[in-house]
Coordinates of C-alpha atoms in Angstrom, one line a residue:
X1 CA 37.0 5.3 17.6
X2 CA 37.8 6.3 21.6
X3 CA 34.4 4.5 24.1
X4 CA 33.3 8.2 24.8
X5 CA 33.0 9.1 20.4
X6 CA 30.2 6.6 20.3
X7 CA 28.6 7.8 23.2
X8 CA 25.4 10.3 23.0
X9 CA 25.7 14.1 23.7
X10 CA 24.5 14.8 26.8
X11 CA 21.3 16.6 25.4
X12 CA 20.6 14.3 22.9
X13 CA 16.7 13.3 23.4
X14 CA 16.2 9.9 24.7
X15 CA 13.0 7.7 23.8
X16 CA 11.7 5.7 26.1
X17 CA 8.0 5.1 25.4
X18 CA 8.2 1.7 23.9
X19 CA 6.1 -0.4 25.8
X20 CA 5.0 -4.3 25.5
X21 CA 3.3 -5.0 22.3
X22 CA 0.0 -6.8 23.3
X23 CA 0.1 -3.8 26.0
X24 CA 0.3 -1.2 22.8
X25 CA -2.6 -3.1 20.7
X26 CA -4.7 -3.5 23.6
X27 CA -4.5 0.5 24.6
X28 CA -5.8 0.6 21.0
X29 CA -8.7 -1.2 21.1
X30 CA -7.5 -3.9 19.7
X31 CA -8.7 -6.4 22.2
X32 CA -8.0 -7.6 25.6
X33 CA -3.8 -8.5 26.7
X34 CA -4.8 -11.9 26.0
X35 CA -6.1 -11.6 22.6
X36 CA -3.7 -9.4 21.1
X37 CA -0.8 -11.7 23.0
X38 CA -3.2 -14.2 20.7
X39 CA -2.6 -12.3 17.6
X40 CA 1.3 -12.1 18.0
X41 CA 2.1 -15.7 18.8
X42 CA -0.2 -16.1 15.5
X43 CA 2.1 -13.8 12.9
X44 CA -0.5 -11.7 12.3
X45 CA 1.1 -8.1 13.7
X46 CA 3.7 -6.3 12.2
X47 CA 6.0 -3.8 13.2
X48 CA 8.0 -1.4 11.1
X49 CA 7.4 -4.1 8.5
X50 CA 8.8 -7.2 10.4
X51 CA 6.5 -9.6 11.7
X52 CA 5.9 -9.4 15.6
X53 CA 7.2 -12.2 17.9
X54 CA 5.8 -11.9 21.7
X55 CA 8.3 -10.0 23.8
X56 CA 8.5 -7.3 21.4
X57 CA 8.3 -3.7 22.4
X58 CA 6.8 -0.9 20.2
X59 CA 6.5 2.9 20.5
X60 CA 3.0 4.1 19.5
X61 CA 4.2 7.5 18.7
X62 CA 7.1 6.4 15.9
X63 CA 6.5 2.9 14.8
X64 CA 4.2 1.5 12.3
X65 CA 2.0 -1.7 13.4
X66 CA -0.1 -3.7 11.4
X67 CA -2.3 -6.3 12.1
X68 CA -3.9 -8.9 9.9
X69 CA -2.5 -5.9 6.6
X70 CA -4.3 -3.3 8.3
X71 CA -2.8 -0.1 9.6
X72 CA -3.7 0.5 13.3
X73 CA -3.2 3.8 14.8
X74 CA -1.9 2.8 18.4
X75 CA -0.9 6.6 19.1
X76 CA -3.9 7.4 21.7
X77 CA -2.7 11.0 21.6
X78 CA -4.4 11.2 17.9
X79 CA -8.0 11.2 17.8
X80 CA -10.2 10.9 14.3
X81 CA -13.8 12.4 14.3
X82 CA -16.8 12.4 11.9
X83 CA -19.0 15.2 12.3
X84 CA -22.3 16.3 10.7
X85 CA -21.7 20.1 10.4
X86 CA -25.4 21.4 9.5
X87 CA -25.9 24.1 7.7
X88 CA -25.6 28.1 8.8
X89 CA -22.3 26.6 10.4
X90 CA -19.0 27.8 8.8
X91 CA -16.1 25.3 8.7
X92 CA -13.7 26.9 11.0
X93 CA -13.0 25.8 14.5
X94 CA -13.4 29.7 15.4
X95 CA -15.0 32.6 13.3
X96 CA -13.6 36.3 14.3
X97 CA -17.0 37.0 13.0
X98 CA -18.7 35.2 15.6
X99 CA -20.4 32.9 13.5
X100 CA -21.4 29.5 14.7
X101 CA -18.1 27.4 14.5
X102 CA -17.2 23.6 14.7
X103 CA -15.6 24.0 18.1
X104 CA -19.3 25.3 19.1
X105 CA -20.3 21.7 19.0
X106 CA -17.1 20.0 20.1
X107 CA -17.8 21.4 23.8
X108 CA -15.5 19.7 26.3
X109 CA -16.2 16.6 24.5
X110 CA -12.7 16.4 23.0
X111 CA -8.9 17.4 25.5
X112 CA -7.3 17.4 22.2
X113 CA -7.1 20.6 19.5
X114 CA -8.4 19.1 16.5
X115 CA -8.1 20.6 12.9
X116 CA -11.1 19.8 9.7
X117 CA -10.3 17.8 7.2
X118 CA -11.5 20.2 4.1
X119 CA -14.5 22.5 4.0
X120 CA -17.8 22.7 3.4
X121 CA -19.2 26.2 2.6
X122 CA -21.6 27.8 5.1
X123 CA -25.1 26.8 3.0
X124 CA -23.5 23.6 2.7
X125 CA -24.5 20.5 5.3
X126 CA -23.0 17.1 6.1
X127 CA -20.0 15.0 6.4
X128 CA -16.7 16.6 8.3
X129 CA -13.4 14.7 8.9
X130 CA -12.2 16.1 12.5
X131 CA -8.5 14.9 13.4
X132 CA -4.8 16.0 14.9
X133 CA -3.4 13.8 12.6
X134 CA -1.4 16.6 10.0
X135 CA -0.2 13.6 7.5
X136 CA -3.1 11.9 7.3
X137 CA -5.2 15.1 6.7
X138 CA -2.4 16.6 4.5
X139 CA -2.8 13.6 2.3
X140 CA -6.5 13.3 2.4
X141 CA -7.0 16.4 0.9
X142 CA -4.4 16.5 -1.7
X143 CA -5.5 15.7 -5.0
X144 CA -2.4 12.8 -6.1
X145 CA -4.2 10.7 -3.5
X146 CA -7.4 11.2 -5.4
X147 CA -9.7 10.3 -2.1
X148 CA -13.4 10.5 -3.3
X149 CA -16.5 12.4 -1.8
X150 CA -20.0 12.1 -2.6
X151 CA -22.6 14.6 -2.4
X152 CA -26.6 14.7 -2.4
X153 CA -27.4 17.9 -3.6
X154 CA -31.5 18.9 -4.4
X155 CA -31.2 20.7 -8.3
X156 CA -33.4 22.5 -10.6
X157 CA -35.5 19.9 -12.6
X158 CA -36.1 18.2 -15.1
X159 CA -33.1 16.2 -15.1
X160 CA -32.0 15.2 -18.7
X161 CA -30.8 11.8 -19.2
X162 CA -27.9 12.1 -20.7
X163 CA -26.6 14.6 -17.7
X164 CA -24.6 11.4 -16.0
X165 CA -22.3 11.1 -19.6
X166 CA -21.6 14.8 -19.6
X167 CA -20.8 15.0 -16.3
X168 CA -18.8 11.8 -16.4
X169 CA -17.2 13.1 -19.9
X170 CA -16.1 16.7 -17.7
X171 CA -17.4 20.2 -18.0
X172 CA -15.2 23.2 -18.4
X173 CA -14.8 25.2 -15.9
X174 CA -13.1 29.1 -15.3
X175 CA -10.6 26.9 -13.3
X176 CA -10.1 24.0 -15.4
X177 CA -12.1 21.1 -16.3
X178 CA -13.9 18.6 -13.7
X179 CA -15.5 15.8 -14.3
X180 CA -17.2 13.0 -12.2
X181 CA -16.6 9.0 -11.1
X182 CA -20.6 8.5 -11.0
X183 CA -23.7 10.3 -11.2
X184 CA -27.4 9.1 -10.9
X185 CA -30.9 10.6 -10.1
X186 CA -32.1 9.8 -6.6
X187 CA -35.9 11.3 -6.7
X188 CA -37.6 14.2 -8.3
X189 CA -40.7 16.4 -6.8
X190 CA -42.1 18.8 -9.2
X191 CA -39.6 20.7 -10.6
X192 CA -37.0 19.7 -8.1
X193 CA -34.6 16.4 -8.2
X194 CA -32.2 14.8 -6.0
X195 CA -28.9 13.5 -7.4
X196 CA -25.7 12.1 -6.1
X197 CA -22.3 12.3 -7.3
X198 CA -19.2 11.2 -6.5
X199 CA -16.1 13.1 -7.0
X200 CA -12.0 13.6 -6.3
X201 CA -12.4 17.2 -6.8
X202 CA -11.2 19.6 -3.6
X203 CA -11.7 22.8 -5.3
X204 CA -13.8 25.7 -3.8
X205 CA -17.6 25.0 -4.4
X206 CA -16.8 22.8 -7.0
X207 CA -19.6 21.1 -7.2
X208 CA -22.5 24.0 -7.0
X209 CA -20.2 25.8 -9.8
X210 CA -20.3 22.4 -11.6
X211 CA -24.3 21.8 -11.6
X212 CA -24.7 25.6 -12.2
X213 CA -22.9 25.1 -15.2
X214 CA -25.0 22.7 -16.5
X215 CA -28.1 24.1 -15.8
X216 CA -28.7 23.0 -12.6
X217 CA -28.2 24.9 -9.5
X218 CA -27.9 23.8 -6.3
X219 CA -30.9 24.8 -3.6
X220 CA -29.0 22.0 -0.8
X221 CA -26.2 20.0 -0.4
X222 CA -25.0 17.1 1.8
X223 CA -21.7 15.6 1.8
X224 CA -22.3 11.6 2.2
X225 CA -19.0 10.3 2.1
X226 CA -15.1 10.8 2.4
X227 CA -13.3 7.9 0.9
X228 CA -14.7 5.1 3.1
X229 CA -16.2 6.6 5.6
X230 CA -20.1 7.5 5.6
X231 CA -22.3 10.0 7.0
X232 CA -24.8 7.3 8.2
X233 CA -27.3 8.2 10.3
X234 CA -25.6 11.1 12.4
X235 CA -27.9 13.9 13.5
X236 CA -27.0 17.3 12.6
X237 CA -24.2 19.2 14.9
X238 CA -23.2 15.4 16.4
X239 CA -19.5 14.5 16.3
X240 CA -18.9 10.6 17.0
X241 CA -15.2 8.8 16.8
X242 CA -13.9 6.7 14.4
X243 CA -13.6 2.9 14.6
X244 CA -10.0 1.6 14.3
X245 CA -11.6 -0.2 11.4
X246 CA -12.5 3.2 10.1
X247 CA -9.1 4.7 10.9
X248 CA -7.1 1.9 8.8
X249 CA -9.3 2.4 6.0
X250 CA -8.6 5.8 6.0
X251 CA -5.0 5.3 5.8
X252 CA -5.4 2.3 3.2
X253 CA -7.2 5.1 0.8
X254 CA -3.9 7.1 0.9
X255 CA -2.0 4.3 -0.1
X256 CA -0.7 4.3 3.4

C-alpha cells in the first residue's frame, strides 16, 4: 500500500480533545491535580479498561474512566438532575396547553437542554431524573434493566394484612400482570393509610391502577426513589445536581 493510501481523507473529522488525565478527573470533581495525579500513580483509574499510568491522555467525550471500579462521568457537557416536581405540574419540559412545565422551574439555572427521565402523571408529586445523557436515560427506563422506584402513596383504609403477599404474588391487570419487590404500611389515620412500595414497573399509572385494583385507591402519591438515588429532603419545585457518587451509581444499576 502507496504512503498517501494510509493517509486520512481530507474531511475526515479529527479528535483532538484528549487532554491530561489528572487534568480530566480533576474537571470532574474528582479532586485537586495533585490528588487525582495521586490516584493514577496508585492503579486505581482506568481507562477504556486498561489501568492508567501518569502521562496518559483521555477524551471525556469518547472514553470510559473508572476510578477505584466506579464509573465517573468526566464529560462536563452532560449534566444529571434530581427534581421534586410537585403536584398540578405535568412532566413535560413544555405544555402547548400552557400548563405549568418542568422547564418553569429550571429558569436559567441550567445552559444545557435537558430531557426527564420517565413521568409522573399530573396529580402525581415527587422524584424526577433530569439529564442530556440519551443512554443512560434510554436504559433507565427500559424494563431489561429492571431499575426500581418506590412510591408513598396515602390509600383507602383499612389495610388488610395479607395485602403485601398479594401484591408481592402480582395482580392481574388489563395490560398484564404486575407485581411488587416490597410493600409495607407506613401509618394509618382514620380511614386513611400510608404505604410504600417498591417497583420495576414503567407502565402508565401503574401503580394507582394497581392499588385501585385491590381495593385501594390512591388520594396522593410521591415518588421516593429511582434506583439509588432518593428524594431526601428536597422541597417541592427544587432541582439540585447529582454527586459523581450519585452519577456512578446510576450507571452501576444499568449494569454499566
Amino acid at each position: 500500500m502507496r504512503r498517501d493510501e494510509r493517509a486520512p481523507k481530507p474531511d475526515a473529522p479529527v479528535y483532538d480533545s484528549a487532554e491530561r488525565l489528572q487534568k480530566v478527573l480533576a474537571a470532574a470533581g474528582v479532586g485537586s491535580r495533585r490528588a487525582c495525579e495521586d490516584l493514577i500513580f496508585r492503579r486505581r483509574v482506568t481507562v477504556n479498561g486498561r489501568v492508567a499510568q501518569l502521562g496518559d491522555k483521555a477524551d471525556p467525550s469518547r472514553d470510559v474512566i473508572y476510578v477505584d471500579g466506579e464509573r465517573l462521568q468526566a464529560d462536563t457537557r452532560l449534566v444529571y438532575l434530581a427534581m421534586n416536581k410537585p403536584r398540578g405540574v405535568v412532566s413535560t419540559m413544555a405544555d402547548e396547553k400552557g400548563r405549568a412545565a418542568l422547564s418553569d422551574f429550571l429558569g436559567n439555572r441550567v445552559e444545557q437542554r435537558v430531557y426527564h427521565v420517565g413521568r409522573l402523571d399530573a396529580d402525581s408529586e415527587g422524584l424526577l431524573l433530569l439529564t442530556n445523557d440519551g443512554t443512560l436515560a434510554h436504559r433507565l427506563m427500559h424494563p431489561s434493566y429492571g431499575v426500581s422506584k418506590t412510591y408513598l402513596c396515602e390509600v383507602a383504609g383499612p389495610i388488610p394484612r395479607n395485602l403485601g403477599k398479594r401484591l408481592a404474588a402480582g395482580v392481574e391487570l388489563e395490560d398484564g400482570p404486575v407485581q411488587v419487590d416490597s410493600f409495607k404500611v407506613v401509618g394509618t389515620l382514620g380511614k386513611t393509610a400510608q404505604v410504600e412500595l417498591t417497583l420495576h414497573e414503567g407502565r402508565k399509572h401503574i401503580v394507582r391502577r394497581l392499588l385501585a385494583e385491590v381495593g385501594h385507591p390512591v388520594s396522593r402519591l410521591v415518588r421516593t426513589s429511582i434506583g439509588p438515588i432518593r428524594l431526601g429532603d428536597l422541597r417541592a419545585g427544587r432541582t439540585r445536581r447529582l454527586t459523581n457518587a450519585e452519577v456512578a451509581a446510576l450507571f452501576k444499576a444499568v449494569g454499566d
